[in-house]
PDB file of C-alpha atoms in Angstrom:
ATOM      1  CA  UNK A 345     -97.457 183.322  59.453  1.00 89.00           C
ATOM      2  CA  UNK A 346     -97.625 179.791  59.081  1.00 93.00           C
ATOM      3  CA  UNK A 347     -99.537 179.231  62.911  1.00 95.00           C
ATOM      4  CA  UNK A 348    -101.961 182.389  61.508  1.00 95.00           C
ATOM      5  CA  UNK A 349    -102.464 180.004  58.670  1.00 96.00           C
ATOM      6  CA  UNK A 350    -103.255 176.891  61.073  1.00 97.00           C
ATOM      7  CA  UNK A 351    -105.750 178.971  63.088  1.00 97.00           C
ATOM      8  CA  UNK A 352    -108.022 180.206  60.731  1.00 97.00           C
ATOM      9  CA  UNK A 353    -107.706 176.275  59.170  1.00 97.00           C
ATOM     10  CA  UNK A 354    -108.953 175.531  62.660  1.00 97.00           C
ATOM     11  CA  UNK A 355    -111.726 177.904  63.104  1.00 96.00           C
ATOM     12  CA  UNK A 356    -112.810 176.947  59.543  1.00 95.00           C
ATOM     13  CA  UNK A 357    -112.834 173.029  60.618  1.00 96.00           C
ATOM     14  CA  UNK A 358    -114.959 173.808  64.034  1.00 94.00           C
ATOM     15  CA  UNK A 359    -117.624 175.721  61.499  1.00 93.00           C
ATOM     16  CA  UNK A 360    -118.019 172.514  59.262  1.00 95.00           C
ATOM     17  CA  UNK A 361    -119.019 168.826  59.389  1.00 95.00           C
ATOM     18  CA  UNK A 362    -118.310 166.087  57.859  1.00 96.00           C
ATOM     19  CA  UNK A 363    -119.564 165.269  54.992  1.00 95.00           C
ATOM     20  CA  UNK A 364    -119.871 163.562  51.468  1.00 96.00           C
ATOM     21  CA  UNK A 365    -119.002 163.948  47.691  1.00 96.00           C
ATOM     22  CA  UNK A 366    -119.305 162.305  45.160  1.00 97.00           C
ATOM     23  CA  UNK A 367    -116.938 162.228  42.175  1.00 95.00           C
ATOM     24  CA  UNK A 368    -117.495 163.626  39.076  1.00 93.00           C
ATOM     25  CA  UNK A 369    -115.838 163.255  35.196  1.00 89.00           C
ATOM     26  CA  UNK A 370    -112.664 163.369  34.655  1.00 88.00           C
ATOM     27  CA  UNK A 371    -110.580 166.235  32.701  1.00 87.00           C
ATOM     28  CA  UNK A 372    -107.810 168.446  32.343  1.00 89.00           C
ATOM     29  CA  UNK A 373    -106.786 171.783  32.499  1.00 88.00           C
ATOM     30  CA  UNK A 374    -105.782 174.012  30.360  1.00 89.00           C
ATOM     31  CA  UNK A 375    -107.078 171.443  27.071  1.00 86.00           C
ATOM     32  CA  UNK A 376    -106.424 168.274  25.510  1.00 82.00           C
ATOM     33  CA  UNK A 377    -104.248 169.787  22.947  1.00 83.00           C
ATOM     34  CA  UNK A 378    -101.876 170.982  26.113  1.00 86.00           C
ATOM     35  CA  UNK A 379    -102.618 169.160  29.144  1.00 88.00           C
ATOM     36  CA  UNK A 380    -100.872 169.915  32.252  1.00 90.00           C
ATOM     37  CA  UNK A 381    -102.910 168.775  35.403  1.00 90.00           C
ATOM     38  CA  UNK A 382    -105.347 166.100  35.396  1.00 91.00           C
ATOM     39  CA  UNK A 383    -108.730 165.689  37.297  1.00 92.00           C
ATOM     40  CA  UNK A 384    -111.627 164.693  38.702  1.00 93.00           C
ATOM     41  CA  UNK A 385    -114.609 166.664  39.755  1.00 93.00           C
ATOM     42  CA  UNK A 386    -117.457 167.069  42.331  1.00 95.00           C
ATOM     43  CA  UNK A 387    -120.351 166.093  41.599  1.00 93.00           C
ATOM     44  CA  UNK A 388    -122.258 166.458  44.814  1.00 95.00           C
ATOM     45  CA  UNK A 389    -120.408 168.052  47.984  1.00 94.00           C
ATOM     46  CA  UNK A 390    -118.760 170.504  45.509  1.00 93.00           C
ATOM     47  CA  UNK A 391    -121.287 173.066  47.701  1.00 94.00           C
ATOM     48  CA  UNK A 392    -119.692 172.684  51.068  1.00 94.00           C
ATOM     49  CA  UNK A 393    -116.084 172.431  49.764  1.00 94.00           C
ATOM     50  CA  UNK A 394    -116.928 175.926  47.968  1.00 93.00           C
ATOM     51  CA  UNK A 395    -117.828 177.291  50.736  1.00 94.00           C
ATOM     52  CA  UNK A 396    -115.293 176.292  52.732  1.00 95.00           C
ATOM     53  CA  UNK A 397    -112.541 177.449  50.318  1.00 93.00           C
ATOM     54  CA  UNK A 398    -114.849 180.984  50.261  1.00 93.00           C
ATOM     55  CA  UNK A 399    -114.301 181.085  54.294  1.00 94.00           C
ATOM     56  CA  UNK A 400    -110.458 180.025  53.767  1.00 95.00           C
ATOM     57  CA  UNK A 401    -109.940 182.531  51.170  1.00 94.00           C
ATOM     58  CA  UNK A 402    -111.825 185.577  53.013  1.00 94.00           C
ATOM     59  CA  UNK A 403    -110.208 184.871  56.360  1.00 96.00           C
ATOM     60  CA  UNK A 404    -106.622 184.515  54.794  1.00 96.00           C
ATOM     61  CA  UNK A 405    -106.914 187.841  52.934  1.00 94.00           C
ATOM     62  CA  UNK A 406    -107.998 189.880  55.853  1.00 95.00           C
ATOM     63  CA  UNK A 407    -104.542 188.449  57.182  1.00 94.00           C
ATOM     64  CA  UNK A 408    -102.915 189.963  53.736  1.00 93.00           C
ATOM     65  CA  UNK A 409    -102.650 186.726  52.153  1.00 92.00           C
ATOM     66  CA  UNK A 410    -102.729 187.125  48.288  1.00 90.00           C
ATOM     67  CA  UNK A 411    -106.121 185.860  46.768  1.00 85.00           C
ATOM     68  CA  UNK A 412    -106.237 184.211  43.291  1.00 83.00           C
ATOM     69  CA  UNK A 413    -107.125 185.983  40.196  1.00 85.00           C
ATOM     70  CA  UNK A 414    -108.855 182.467  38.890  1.00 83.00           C
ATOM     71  CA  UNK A 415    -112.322 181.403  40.430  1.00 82.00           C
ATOM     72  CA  UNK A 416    -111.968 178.312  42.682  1.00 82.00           C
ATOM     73  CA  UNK A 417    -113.301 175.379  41.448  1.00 85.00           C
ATOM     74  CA  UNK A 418    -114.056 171.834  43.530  1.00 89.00           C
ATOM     75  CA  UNK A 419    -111.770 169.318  41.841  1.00 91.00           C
ATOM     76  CA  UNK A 420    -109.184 166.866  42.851  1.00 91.00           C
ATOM     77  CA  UNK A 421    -105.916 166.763  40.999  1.00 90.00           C
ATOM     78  CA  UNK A 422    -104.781 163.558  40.160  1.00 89.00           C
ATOM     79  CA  UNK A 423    -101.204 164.494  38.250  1.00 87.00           C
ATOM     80  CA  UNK A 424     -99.494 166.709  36.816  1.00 87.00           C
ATOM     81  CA  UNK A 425     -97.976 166.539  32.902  1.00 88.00           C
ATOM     82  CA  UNK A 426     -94.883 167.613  32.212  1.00 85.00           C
ATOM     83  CA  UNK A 427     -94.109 165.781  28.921  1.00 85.00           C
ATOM     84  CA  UNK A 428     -96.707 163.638  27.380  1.00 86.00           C
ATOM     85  CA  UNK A 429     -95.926 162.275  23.884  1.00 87.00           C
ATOM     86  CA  UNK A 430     -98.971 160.156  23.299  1.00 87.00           C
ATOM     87  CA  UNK A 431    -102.103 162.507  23.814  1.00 85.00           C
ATOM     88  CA  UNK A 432    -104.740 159.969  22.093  1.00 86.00           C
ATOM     89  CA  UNK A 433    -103.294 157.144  24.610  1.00 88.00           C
ATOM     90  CA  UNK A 434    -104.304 159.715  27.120  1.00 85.00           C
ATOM     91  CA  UNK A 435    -107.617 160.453  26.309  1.00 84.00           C
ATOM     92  CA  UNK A 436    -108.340 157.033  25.894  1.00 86.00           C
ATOM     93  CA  UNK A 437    -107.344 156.053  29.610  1.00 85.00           C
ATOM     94  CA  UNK A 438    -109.260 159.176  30.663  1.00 84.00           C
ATOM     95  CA  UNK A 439    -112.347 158.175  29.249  1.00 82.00           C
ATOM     96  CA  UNK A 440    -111.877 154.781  30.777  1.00 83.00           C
ATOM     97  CA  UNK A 441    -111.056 155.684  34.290  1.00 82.00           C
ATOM     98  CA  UNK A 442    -113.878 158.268  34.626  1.00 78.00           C
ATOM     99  CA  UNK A 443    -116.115 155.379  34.160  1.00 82.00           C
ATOM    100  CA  UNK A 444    -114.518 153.226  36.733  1.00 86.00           C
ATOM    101  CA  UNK A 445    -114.370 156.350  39.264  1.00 89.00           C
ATOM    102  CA  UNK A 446    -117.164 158.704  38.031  1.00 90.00           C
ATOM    103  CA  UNK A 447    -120.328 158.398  41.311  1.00 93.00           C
ATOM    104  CA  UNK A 448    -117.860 157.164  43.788  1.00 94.00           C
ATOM    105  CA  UNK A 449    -118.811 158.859  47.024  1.00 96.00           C
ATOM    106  CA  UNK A 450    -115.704 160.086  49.495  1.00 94.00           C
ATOM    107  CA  UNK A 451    -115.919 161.142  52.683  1.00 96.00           C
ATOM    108  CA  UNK A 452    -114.750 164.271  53.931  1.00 95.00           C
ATOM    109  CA  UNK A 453    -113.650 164.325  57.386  1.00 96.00           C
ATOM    110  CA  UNK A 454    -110.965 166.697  58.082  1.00 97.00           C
ATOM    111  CA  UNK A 455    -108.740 170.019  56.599  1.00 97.00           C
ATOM    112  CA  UNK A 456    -105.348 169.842  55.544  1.00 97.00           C
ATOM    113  CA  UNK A 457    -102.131 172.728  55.561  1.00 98.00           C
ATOM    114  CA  UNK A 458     -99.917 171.654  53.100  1.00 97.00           C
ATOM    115  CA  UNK A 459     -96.772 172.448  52.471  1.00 96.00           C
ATOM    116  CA  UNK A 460     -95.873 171.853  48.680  1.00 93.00           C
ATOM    117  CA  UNK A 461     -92.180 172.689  47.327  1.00 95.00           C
ATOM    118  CA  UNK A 462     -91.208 172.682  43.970  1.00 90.00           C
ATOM    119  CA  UNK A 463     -88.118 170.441  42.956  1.00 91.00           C
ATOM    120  CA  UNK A 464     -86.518 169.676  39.716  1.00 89.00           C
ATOM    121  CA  UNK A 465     -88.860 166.201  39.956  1.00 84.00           C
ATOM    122  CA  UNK A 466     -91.605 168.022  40.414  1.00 82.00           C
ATOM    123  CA  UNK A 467     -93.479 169.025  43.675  1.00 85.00           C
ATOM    124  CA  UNK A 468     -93.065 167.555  47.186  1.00 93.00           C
ATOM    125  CA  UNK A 469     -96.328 168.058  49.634  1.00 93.00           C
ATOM    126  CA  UNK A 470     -95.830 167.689  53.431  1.00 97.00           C
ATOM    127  CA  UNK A 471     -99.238 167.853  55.229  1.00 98.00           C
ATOM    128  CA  UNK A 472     -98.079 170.110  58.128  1.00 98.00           C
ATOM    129  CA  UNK A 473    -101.626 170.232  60.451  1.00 97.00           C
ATOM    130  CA  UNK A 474    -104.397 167.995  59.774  1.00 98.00           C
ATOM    131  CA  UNK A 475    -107.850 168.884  61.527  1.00 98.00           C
ATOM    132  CA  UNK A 476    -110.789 166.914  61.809  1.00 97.00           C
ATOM    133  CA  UNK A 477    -114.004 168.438  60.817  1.00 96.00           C
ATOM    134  CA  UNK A 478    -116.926 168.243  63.772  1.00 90.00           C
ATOM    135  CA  UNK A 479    -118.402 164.836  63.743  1.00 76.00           C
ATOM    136  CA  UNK A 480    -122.187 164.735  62.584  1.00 60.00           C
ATOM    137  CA  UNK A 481    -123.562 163.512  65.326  1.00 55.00           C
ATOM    138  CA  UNK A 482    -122.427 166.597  67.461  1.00 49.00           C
ATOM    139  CA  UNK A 483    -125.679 168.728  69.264  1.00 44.00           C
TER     140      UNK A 483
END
């Protein structure tokens, strides 16, 4: 399964190149109130990384992979909460990181498998293939 997975990360790579994107603001999911991952979003790219999760997605569930229920959106996580005690102290370093990050451009050059496991400390990601996307300047 997991060389299936690889394969179709690799014929998705050799279909895309690289590219920019730009960061976004900066949020949470599900709310303020009850924050339990924090991000930052696309503001330009977020097309190509769309459809390049679309490809991903399609390809794996003709291989009876499960698809998500949710709609995929472009973001980065940048933690997860477990506990937080101080929520105004939160959105109050929020609001000042998204203007130190927000229009930062990144470039994307390759696809990662990841492997993430949950422990009691929270989860452990091993990047198991890394792929390069096809350079630009390719004819």
């Amino acid at each position: 399964n997991l060389e299936k997975v690889i394969q179709i990360a690799r014929n998705a790579a050799g279909r895309f190149s690289v590219f920019k994107m730009k960061i976004g603001k900066t949020g949470v999911f599900p709310s303020f109130s009850s924050p339990r991952v924090i991000w930052v979003g696309i503001e330009e790219g977020k097309d190509k990384l769309e459809t390049l999760a679309a490809e991903l997605e399609e390809k794996l569930g003709q291989e009876g992979f499960s698809r998500s229920s949710r709609k995929w959106t472009s973001h980065l996580t940048l933690a997860r909460v477990k506990v937080l005690k101080e929520k105004e102290k939160l959105k109050a370093l929020l609001l000042q990181y998204c203007k130190e990050v927000e229009g930062i451009e990144v470039k994307v050059n390759s696809l990662s498998v990841i492997k993430s496991e949950l422990a009691p400390q929270g989860a452990i990601y091993t990047v198991l293939e890394r792929i390069p996307l096809q350079s630009v300047n390719r004819n």
